[in-house]
């Protein structure tokens, strides 16, 4: 078999095994075209060839096919359940004894959803195997340090509910990195390279060593001692790898370099800084990491680090590479966010447009939502996509139960119902249902609350006479208003009690709802809107339903709270919410009926300011 035949043979076997021993030539062809890009130009040739080869393969038994594929050194994973999507956190490879894992962010800003992808599985695995979680702040690049992030990262982890056992700052560990640099120079596994960067690259790209590579360890040690006094760019310390490695990035990578910038924690104490791969590998070893989770964009870094482990004769931890997390419509870049904050485009790290954990927390996205999402995505190698829609869906499941319902009227307009009492009185007379109206008739809350306490003490009896019940009896049946309407805080949890709205015929409704037609003010009355004329139509829900009335929320014109809602695009919607919202505490999340979920963020001069979560 020539090379091409062998490739087709492999795909024919794979396809046949997948389908209980019988392959399909066009499926084989499709698999080759999608996986072997360089063969696409040979499509015409491959078509007939695969038909022949598939026919041959189909003559074999399934067992023979499986033997053949094993002979080719191909392992078929999860053959029987290959259709089932890998979900959740799979068991980690290797030993589950004394598991140590780490979350190792750069302090370049607060944590965002992308960080949670790394932090949450680490935390979960450590819990599962009763291991140890280390928080390691990787602050060896002064240019990528945003000093407040040191605290922010810890606050964000706390919000996520992640507890770590130990915390390390790499900027505290320079003397350790120097110690290992010297050890590597001594064993001739690292060398000082004084080549011009461009010259080195040229040689490297041709798989050729630079002249420095053959220097003795004594000579390298001499240069290493002079290193802190050299100018930037005049020298680097390199780790010897395979100068012919198929990936040029891996050939003799840089371990240490000169950095002039002042470091926010350690100032100008050091000039020689470790590169990420160097400090990470040394720390992972010294901190006894058993499993390292990292994105597959770090595959080459893992490969680089393996050389260091081999030079030092260290045991290599289990590296687990997971796929990219694509985030549709979620602004994530920390540097872009910082630029935007500095230019006053964003109000801060918790601007509702950002994907930082503090921004989404402010909007009422629950830590449990992010947790569930990341566990579901797991650490599989294939890429995953998340979107706000997905996050909102999970969050809604949690908030539905938790959040009490209230009315909020955005962009309010006043609506005064003409002829309300008359109409209603006629109805009542006709139907002779006076007894039921007694339940409805209640004076507005205020008159119940209002009598001054002094009065009560001094002349209790007189006051009693004035109490609502008497009022009800005395009130002529003609009046259906004012009426106090009670509506449950949560329709599924009636034990939470009711909110009360006083209905007196004058309400605010949303401008968007002020259109011609029959409209039901929820739990109050049905009205007929025609231009600016609003007239009473009927009372019951059934009537509204029969007339296919639109059913809308409202707040009393007299009793309401000024309310602002900061939307997810940072725009602000102003309006009124019902008076009972005054009882909410900052941090409470409510569901505004027909509007969406929102979190009370602050109270400013009797005005409530909410952040919108989602519908
Ligand atoms: Zn060199």
GROMACS .gro file of N, CA and C in nm, residues 249-385:
model
  411
  249UNK      N    1   0.902   2.716   1.814
  249UNK     CA    2   0.883   2.787   1.941
  249UNK      C    3   0.945   2.709   2.057
  250UNK      N    4   0.959   2.580   2.039
  250UNK     CA    5   1.008   2.498   2.149
  250UNK      C    6   1.161   2.492   2.154
  251UNK      N    7   1.223   2.526   2.041
  251UNK     CA    8   1.370   2.518   2.034
  251UNK      C    9   1.435   2.618   2.130
  252UNK      N   10   1.510   2.568   2.226
  252UNK     CA   11   1.588   2.648   2.322
  252UNK      C   12   1.516   2.776   2.368
  253UNK      N   13   1.411   2.755   2.442
  253UNK     CA   14   1.328   2.869   2.484
  253UNK      C   15   1.392   2.953   2.595
  254UNK      N   16   1.346   3.076   2.606
  254UNK     CA   17   1.403   3.170   2.703
  254UNK      C   18   1.347   3.143   2.842
  255UNK      N   19   1.436   3.134   2.939
  255UNK     CA   20   1.395   3.111   3.078
  255UNK      C   21   1.400   3.239   3.159
  256UNK      N   22   1.501   3.322   3.131
  256UNK     CA   23   1.518   3.445   3.211
  256UNK      C   24   1.560   3.559   3.121
  257UNK      N   25   1.516   3.677   3.161
  257UNK     CA   26   1.548   3.795   3.080
  257UNK      C   27   1.560   3.917   3.172
  258UNK      N   28   1.606   4.027   3.114
  258UNK     CA   29   1.619   4.150   3.193
  258UNK      C   30   1.491   4.231   3.180
  259UNK      N   31   1.443   4.282   3.292
  259UNK     CA   32   1.324   4.367   3.292
  259UNK      C   33   1.356   4.496   3.366
  260UNK      N   34   1.326   4.608   3.304
  260UNK     CA   35   1.360   4.738   3.364
  260UNK      C   36   1.246   4.796   3.448
  261UNK      N   37   1.123   4.759   3.414
  261UNK     CA   38   1.008   4.821   3.480
  261UNK      C   39   1.010   4.799   3.631
  262UNK      N   40   0.954   4.894   3.699
  262UNK     CA   41   0.939   4.880   3.843
  262UNK      C   42   0.823   4.784   3.870
  263UNK      N   43   0.841   4.697   3.967
  263UNK     CA   44   0.738   4.599   4.002
  263UNK      C   45   0.654   4.655   4.117
  264UNK      N   46   0.521   4.649   4.106
  264UNK     CA   47   0.436   4.709   4.210
  264UNK      C   48   0.460   4.652   4.351
  265UNK      N   49   0.503   4.526   4.359
  265UNK     CA   50   0.523   4.469   4.493
  265UNK      C   51   0.669   4.475   4.537
  266UNK      N   52   0.761   4.451   4.443
  266UNK     CA   53   0.901   4.437   4.485
  266UNK      C   54   0.991   4.547   4.428
  267UNK      N   55   0.927   4.645   4.367
  267UNK     CA   56   1.003   4.762   4.321
  267UNK      C   57   1.112   4.726   4.222
  268UNK      N   58   1.233   4.775   4.250
  268UNK     CA   59   1.345   4.749   4.158
  268UNK      C   60   1.448   4.655   4.221
  269UNK      N   61   1.400   4.571   4.308
  269UNK     CA   62   1.491   4.479   4.378
  269UNK      C   63   1.562   4.385   4.280
  270UNK      N   64   1.493   4.345   4.174
  270UNK     CA   65   1.552   4.250   4.077
  270UNK      C   66   1.545   4.307   3.936
  271UNK      N   67   1.642   4.269   3.857
  271UNK     CA   68   1.638   4.303   3.715
  271UNK      C   69   1.619   4.179   3.629
  272UNK      N   70   1.654   4.064   3.685
  272UNK     CA   71   1.644   3.940   3.608
  272UNK      C   72   1.511   3.873   3.642
  273UNK      N   73   1.427   3.861   3.542
  273UNK     CA   74   1.291   3.807   3.563
  273UNK      C   75   1.274   3.672   3.494
  274UNK      N   76   1.204   3.581   3.561
  274UNK     CA   77   1.177   3.452   3.495
  274UNK      C   78   1.067   3.469   3.390
  275UNK      N   79   1.075   3.391   3.283
  275UNK     CA   80   0.965   3.385   3.188
  275UNK      C   81   0.861   3.288   3.244
  276UNK      N   82   0.738   3.303   3.196
  276UNK     CA   83   0.627   3.224   3.251
  276UNK      C   84   0.658   3.074   3.257
  277UNK      N   85   0.709   3.018   3.148
  277UNK     CA   86   0.730   2.872   3.148
  277UNK      C   87   0.829   2.828   3.255
  278UNK      N   88   0.926   2.912   3.282
  278UNK     CA   89   1.029   2.876   3.379
  278UNK      C   90   0.972   2.877   3.521
  279UNK      N   91   0.913   2.991   3.560
  279UNK     CA   92   0.860   3.001   3.697
  279UNK      C   93   0.746   2.901   3.720
  280UNK      N   94   0.664   2.880   3.618
  280UNK     CA   95   0.550   2.789   3.632
  280UNK      C   96   0.599   2.646   3.655
  281UNK      N   97   0.696   2.603   3.575
  281UNK     CA   98   0.742   2.464   3.588
  281UNK      C   99   0.809   2.442   3.724
  282UNK      N  100   0.891   2.538   3.764
  282UNK     CA  101   0.960   2.522   3.893
  282UNK      C  102   0.859   2.521   4.008
  283UNK      N  103   0.765   2.614   4.003
  283UNK     CA  104   0.664   2.619   4.110
  283UNK      C  105   0.575   2.494   4.110
  284UNK      N  106   0.534   2.451   3.993
  284UNK     CA  107   0.449   2.332   3.988
  284UNK      C  108   0.521   2.214   4.051
  285UNK      N  109   0.651   2.205   4.026
  285UNK     CA  110   0.726   2.095   4.087
  285UNK      C  111   0.739   2.115   4.239
  286UNK      N  112   0.784   2.232   4.278
  286UNK     CA  113   0.810   2.255   4.421
  286UNK      C  114   0.681   2.250   4.505
  287UNK      N  115   0.572   2.289   4.443
  287UNK     CA  116   0.444   2.287   4.516
  287UNK      C  117   0.376   2.152   4.503
  288UNK      N  118   0.443   2.056   4.446
  288UNK     CA  119   0.398   1.916   4.434
  288UNK      C  120   0.265   1.901   4.361
  289UNK      N  121   0.255   1.977   4.252
  289UNK     CA  122   0.134   1.968   4.171
  289UNK      C  123   0.124   1.828   4.111
  290UNK      N  124   0.005   1.767   4.125
  290UNK     CA  125  -0.013   1.635   4.064
  290UNK      C  126  -0.084   1.647   3.929
  291UNK      N  127  -0.173   1.744   3.917
  291UNK     CA  128  -0.249   1.761   3.793
  291UNK      C  129  -0.254   1.910   3.758
  292UNK      N  130  -0.228   1.939   3.633
  292UNK     CA  131  -0.230   2.078   3.588
  292UNK      C  132  -0.335   2.090   3.477
  293UNK      N  133  -0.436   2.171   3.501
  293UNK     CA  134  -0.537   2.196   3.398
  293UNK      C  135  -0.497   2.322   3.324
  294UNK      N  136  -0.493   2.313   3.193
  294UNK     CA  137  -0.464   2.435   3.116
  294UNK      C  138  -0.528   2.427   2.978
  295UNK      N  139  -0.551   2.543   2.921
  295UNK     CA  140  -0.613   2.549   2.789
  295UNK      C  141  -0.523   2.486   2.683
  296UNK      N  142  -0.584   2.439   2.576
  296UNK     CA  143  -0.501   2.372   2.475
  296UNK      C  144  -0.413   2.469   2.399
  297UNK      N  145  -0.437   2.600   2.416
  297UNK     CA  146  -0.344   2.697   2.360
  297UNK      C  147  -0.210   2.692   2.433
  298UNK      N  148  -0.205   2.615   2.544
  298UNK     CA  149  -0.079   2.600   2.617
  298UNK      C  150  -0.009   2.468   2.586
  299UNK      N  151  -0.056   2.398   2.483
  299UNK     CA  152   0.007   2.269   2.450
  299UNK      C  153   0.158   2.284   2.429
  300UNK      N  154   0.196   2.389   2.357
  300UNK     CA  155   0.339   2.409   2.330
  300UNK      C  156   0.413   2.442   2.459
  301UNK      N  157   0.348   2.514   2.548
  301UNK     CA  158   0.412   2.545   2.675
  301UNK      C  159   0.436   2.419   2.758
  302UNK      N  160   0.337   2.329   2.756
  302UNK     CA  161   0.355   2.203   2.827
  302UNK      C  162   0.476   2.129   2.772
  303UNK      N  163   0.487   2.132   2.640
  303UNK     CA  164   0.598   2.065   2.573
  303UNK      C  165   0.731   2.131   2.613
  304UNK      N  166   0.733   2.262   2.618
  304UNK     CA  167   0.855   2.333   2.661
  304UNK      C  168   0.892   2.293   2.804
  305UNK      N  169   0.791   2.294   2.890
  305UNK     CA  170   0.818   2.268   3.031
  305UNK      C  171   0.869   2.127   3.055
  306UNK      N  172   0.824   2.034   2.970
  306UNK     CA  173   0.868   1.895   2.987
  306UNK      C  174   1.021   1.885   2.980
  307UNK      N  175   1.082   1.968   2.896
  307UNK     CA  176   1.229   1.964   2.887
  307UNK      C  177   1.293   1.998   3.020
  308UNK      N  178   1.234   2.096   3.088
  308UNK     CA  179   1.288   2.136   3.217
  308UNK      C  180   1.275   2.022   3.319
  309UNK      N  181   1.157   1.960   3.319
  309UNK     CA  182   1.136   1.846   3.409
  309UNK      C  183   1.240   1.736   3.382
  310UNK      N  184   1.264   1.712   3.254
  310UNK     CA  185   1.357   1.606   3.218
  310UNK      C  186   1.500   1.641   3.260
  311UNK      N  187   1.541   1.765   3.237
  311UNK     CA  188   1.676   1.808   3.280
  311UNK      C  189   1.693   1.787   3.429
  312UNK      N  190   1.589   1.816   3.505
  312UNK     CA  191   1.600   1.812   3.651
  312UNK      C  192   1.564   1.674   3.707
  313UNK      N  193   1.524   1.585   3.617
  313UNK     CA  194   1.482   1.452   3.663
  313UNK      C  195   1.362   1.458   3.756
  314UNK      N  196   1.271   1.544   3.724
  314UNK     CA  197   1.150   1.559   3.805
  314UNK      C  198   1.036   1.481   3.740
  315UNK      N  199   0.945   1.439   3.824
  315UNK     CA  200   0.827   1.370   3.773
  315UNK      C  201   0.733   1.474   3.711
  316UNK      N  202   0.686   1.445   3.592
  316UNK     CA  203   0.598   1.541   3.522
  316UNK      C  204   0.455   1.524   3.572
  317UNK      N  205   0.391   1.634   3.613
  317UNK     CA  206   0.250   1.621   3.657
  317UNK      C  207   0.162   1.580   3.538
  318UNK      N  208   0.042   1.539   3.567
  318UNK     CA  209  -0.053   1.512   3.458
  318UNK      C  210  -0.099   1.647   3.402
  319UNK      N  211  -0.066   1.671   3.277
  319UNK     CA  212  -0.115   1.793   3.213
  319UNK      C  213  -0.247   1.759   3.145
  320UNK      N  214  -0.351   1.833   3.177
  320UNK     CA  215  -0.481   1.813   3.111
  320UNK      C  216  -0.513   1.940   3.033
  321UNK      N  217  -0.527   1.925   2.903
  321UNK     CA  218  -0.555   2.043   2.820
  321UNK      C  219  -0.701   2.046   2.780
  322UNK      N  220  -0.764   2.156   2.805
  322UNK     CA  221  -0.904   2.166   2.767
  322UNK      C  222  -0.923   2.263   2.649
  323UNK      N  223  -1.037   2.249   2.583
  323UNK     CA  224  -1.064   2.328   2.463
  323UNK      C  225  -1.090   2.474   2.495
  324UNK      N  226  -1.092   2.550   2.390
  324UNK     CA  227  -1.119   2.693   2.406
  324UNK      C  228  -1.263   2.718   2.449
  325UNK      N  229  -1.281   2.824   2.521
  325UNK     CA  230  -1.414   2.866   2.559
  325UNK      C  231  -1.446   2.989   2.476
  326UNK      N  232  -1.535   2.970   2.379
  326UNK     CA  233  -1.568   3.085   2.296
  326UNK      C  234  -1.685   3.156   2.360
  327UNK      N  235  -1.671   3.284   2.374
  327UNK     CA  236  -1.777   3.357   2.440
  327UNK      C  237  -1.840   3.456   2.345
  328UNK      N  238  -1.956   3.417   2.298
  328UNK     CA  239  -2.029   3.503   2.205
  328UNK      C  240  -2.071   3.628   2.280
  329UNK      N  241  -2.058   3.738   2.219
  329UNK     CA  242  -2.112   3.865   2.270
  329UNK      C  243  -2.077   3.897   2.415
  330UNK      N  244  -1.972   3.839   2.469
  330UNK     CA  245  -1.933   3.875   2.605
  330UNK      C  246  -1.797   3.945   2.599
  331UNK      N  247  -1.794   4.069   2.643
  331UNK     CA  248  -1.669   4.145   2.640
  331UNK      C  249  -1.577   4.095   2.749
  332UNK      N  250  -1.463   4.041   2.711
  332UNK     CA  251  -1.380   3.975   2.811
  332UNK      C  252  -1.239   4.029   2.825
  333UNK      N  253  -1.185   4.086   2.721
  333UNK     CA  254  -1.044   4.121   2.729
  333UNK      C  255  -1.018   4.220   2.843
  334UNK      N  256  -0.930   4.177   2.934
  334UNK     CA  257  -0.900   4.259   3.051
  334UNK      C  258  -0.836   4.391   3.010
  335UNK      N  259  -0.747   4.386   2.911
  335UNK     CA  260  -0.678   4.510   2.874
  335UNK      C  261  -0.777   4.607   2.808
  336UNK      N  262  -0.869   4.553   2.726
  336UNK     CA  263  -0.969   4.641   2.664
  336UNK      C  264  -1.060   4.702   2.770
  337UNK      N  265  -1.095   4.619   2.870
  337UNK     CA  266  -1.181   4.670   2.977
  337UNK      C  267  -1.111   4.782   3.052
  338UNK      N  268  -0.982   4.762   3.081
  338UNK     CA  269  -0.907   4.864   3.154
  338UNK      C  270  -0.899   4.993   3.073
  339UNK      N  271  -0.870   4.979   2.943
  339UNK     CA  272  -0.866   5.098   2.857
  339UNK      C  273  -1.000   5.172   2.863
  340UNK      N  274  -1.108   5.094   2.852
  340UNK     CA  275  -1.242   5.153   2.852
  340UNK      C  276  -1.273   5.223   2.984
  341UNK      N  277  -1.223   5.166   3.094
  341UNK     CA  278  -1.248   5.229   3.224
  341UNK      C  279  -1.171   5.361   3.232
  342UNK      N  280  -1.046   5.355   3.185
  342UNK     CA  281  -0.965   5.477   3.190
  342UNK      C  282  -1.020   5.587   3.100
  343UNK      N  283  -1.081   5.547   2.991
  343UNK     CA  284  -1.140   5.647   2.901
  343UNK      C  285  -1.283   5.683   2.940
  344UNK      N  286  -1.328   5.630   3.055
  344UNK     CA  287  -1.463   5.658   3.106
  344UNK      C  288  -1.573   5.605   3.014
  345UNK      N  289  -1.540   5.506   2.930
  345UNK     CA  290  -1.646   5.442   2.851
  345UNK      C  291  -1.722   5.346   2.943
  346UNK      N  292  -1.649   5.276   3.027
  346UNK     CA  293  -1.711   5.188   3.127
  346UNK      C  294  -1.705   5.258   3.263
  347UNK      N  295  -1.807   5.232   3.343
  347UNK     CA  296  -1.812   5.300   3.473
  347UNK      C  297  -1.714   5.238   3.571
  348UNK      N  298  -1.667   5.119   3.544
  348UNK     CA  299  -1.573   5.052   3.633
  348UNK      C  300  -1.569   4.905   3.597
  349UNK      N  301  -1.498   4.826   3.681
  349UNK     CA  302  -1.487   4.683   3.652
  349UNK      C  303  -1.622   4.612   3.663
  350UNK      N  304  -1.717   4.677   3.729
  350UNK     CA  305  -1.848   4.613   3.741
  350UNK      C  306  -1.951   4.679   3.649
  351UNK      N  307  -1.903   4.742   3.543
  351UNK     CA  308  -1.994   4.795   3.442
  351UNK      C  309  -2.076   4.679   3.384
  352UNK      N  310  -2.208   4.699   3.369
  352UNK     CA  311  -2.292   4.585   3.329
  352UNK      C  312  -2.259   4.526   3.193
  353UNK      N  313  -2.181   4.597   3.113
  353UNK     CA  314  -2.148   4.543   2.981
  353UNK      C  315  -2.032   4.445   2.985
  354UNK      N  316  -1.959   4.442   3.096
  354UNK     CA  317  -1.838   4.360   3.102
  354UNK      C  318  -1.868   4.217   3.149
  355UNK      N  319  -1.777   4.129   3.118
  355UNK     CA  320  -1.791   3.988   3.157
  355UNK      C  321  -1.712   3.955   3.282
  356UNK      N  322  -1.679   4.057   3.362
  356UNK     CA  323  -1.609   4.027   3.487
  356UNK      C  324  -1.709   3.968   3.585
  357UNK      N  325  -1.656   3.891   3.680
  357UNK     CA  326  -1.746   3.828   3.777
  357UNK      C  327  -1.818   3.934   3.859
  358UNK      N  328  -1.746   4.044   3.890
  358UNK     CA  329  -1.813   4.146   3.972
  358UNK      C  330  -1.923   4.220   3.893
  359UNK      N  331  -1.906   4.228   3.762
  359UNK     CA  332  -2.011   4.292   3.681
  359UNK      C  333  -2.134   4.204   3.676
  360UNK      N  334  -2.114   4.075   3.658
  360UNK     CA  335  -2.232   3.990   3.647
  360UNK      C  336  -2.297   3.969   3.784
  361UNK      N  337  -2.216   3.972   3.889
  361UNK     CA  338  -2.273   3.959   4.024
  361UNK      C  339  -2.362   4.079   4.053
  362UNK      N  340  -2.318   4.195   4.008
  362UNK     CA  341  -2.394   4.316   4.034
  362UNK      C  342  -2.531   4.310   3.967
  363UNK      N  343  -2.537   4.239   3.858
  363UNK     CA  344  -2.663   4.228   3.786
  363UNK      C  345  -2.753   4.118   3.840
  364UNK      N  346  -2.701   4.043   3.935
  364UNK     CA  347  -2.786   3.939   3.993
  364UNK      C  348  -2.763   3.802   3.932
  365UNK      N  349  -2.657   3.787   3.855
  365UNK     CA  350  -2.620   3.652   3.808
  365UNK      C  351  -2.561   3.581   3.930
  366UNK      N  352  -2.608   3.460   3.953
  366UNK     CA  353  -2.569   3.387   4.074
  366UNK      C  354  -2.437   3.313   4.053
  367UNK      N  355  -2.359   3.304   4.161
  367UNK     CA  356  -2.234   3.228   4.149
  367UNK      C  357  -2.263   3.083   4.111
  368UNK      N  358  -2.376   3.032   4.158
  368UNK     CA  359  -2.414   2.894   4.128
  368UNK      C  360  -2.435   2.873   3.977
  369UNK      N  361  -2.483   2.976   3.912
  369UNK     CA  362  -2.503   2.969   3.767
  369UNK      C  363  -2.370   2.946   3.697
  370UNK      N  364  -2.271   3.025   3.736
  370UNK     CA  365  -2.139   3.014   3.674
  370UNK      C  366  -2.077   2.879   3.708
  371UNK      N  367  -2.097   2.838   3.830
  371UNK     CA  368  -2.045   2.709   3.875
  371UNK      C  369  -2.102   2.595   3.791
  372UNK      N  370  -2.235   2.596   3.779
  372UNK     CA  371  -2.302   2.489   3.703
  372UNK      C  372  -2.255   2.488   3.558
  373UNK      N  373  -2.244   2.607   3.504
  373UNK     CA  374  -2.204   2.619   3.364
  373UNK      C  375  -2.065   2.560   3.342
  374UNK      N  376  -1.972   2.591   3.430
  374UNK     CA  377  -1.835   2.546   3.412
  374UNK      C  378  -1.821   2.395   3.438
  375UNK      N  379  -1.899   2.345   3.530
  375UNK     CA  380  -1.896   2.200   3.555
  375UNK      C  381  -1.951   2.128   3.432
  376UNK      N  382  -2.056   2.185   3.376
  376UNK     CA  383  -2.117   2.123   3.258
  376UNK      C  384  -2.018   2.121   3.141
  377UNK      N  385  -1.946   2.229   3.123
  377UNK     CA  386  -1.848   2.236   3.015
  377UNK      C  387  -1.731   2.141   3.041
  378UNK      N  388  -1.691   2.134   3.169
  378UNK     CA  389  -1.586   2.041   3.207
  378UNK      C  390  -1.451   2.076   3.148
  379UNK      N  391  -1.367   1.974   3.132
  379UNK     CA  392  -1.230   1.999   3.085
  379UNK      C  393  -1.204   1.921   2.956
  380UNK      N  394  -1.308   1.904   2.877
  380UNK     CA  395  -1.289   1.828   2.753
  380UNK      C  396  -1.206   1.908   2.653
  381UNK      N  397  -1.149   1.834   2.560
  381UNK     CA  398  -1.056   1.893   2.466
  381UNK      C  399  -1.127   1.975   2.359
  382UNK      N  400  -1.253   1.942   2.330
  382UNK     CA  401  -1.321   2.015   2.224
  382UNK      C  402  -1.363   2.154   2.274
  383UNK      N  403  -1.377   2.245   2.181
  383UNK     CA  404  -1.411   2.383   2.218
  383UNK      C  405  -1.557   2.392   2.263
  384UNK      N  406  -1.584   2.487   2.349
  384UNK     CA  407  -1.720   2.510   2.395
  384UNK      C  408  -1.756   2.655   2.369
  385UNK      N  409  -1.884   2.676   2.354
  385UNK     CA  410  -1.930   2.813   2.332
  385UNK      C  411  -2.030   2.848   2.440
   0.00000   0.00000   0.00000
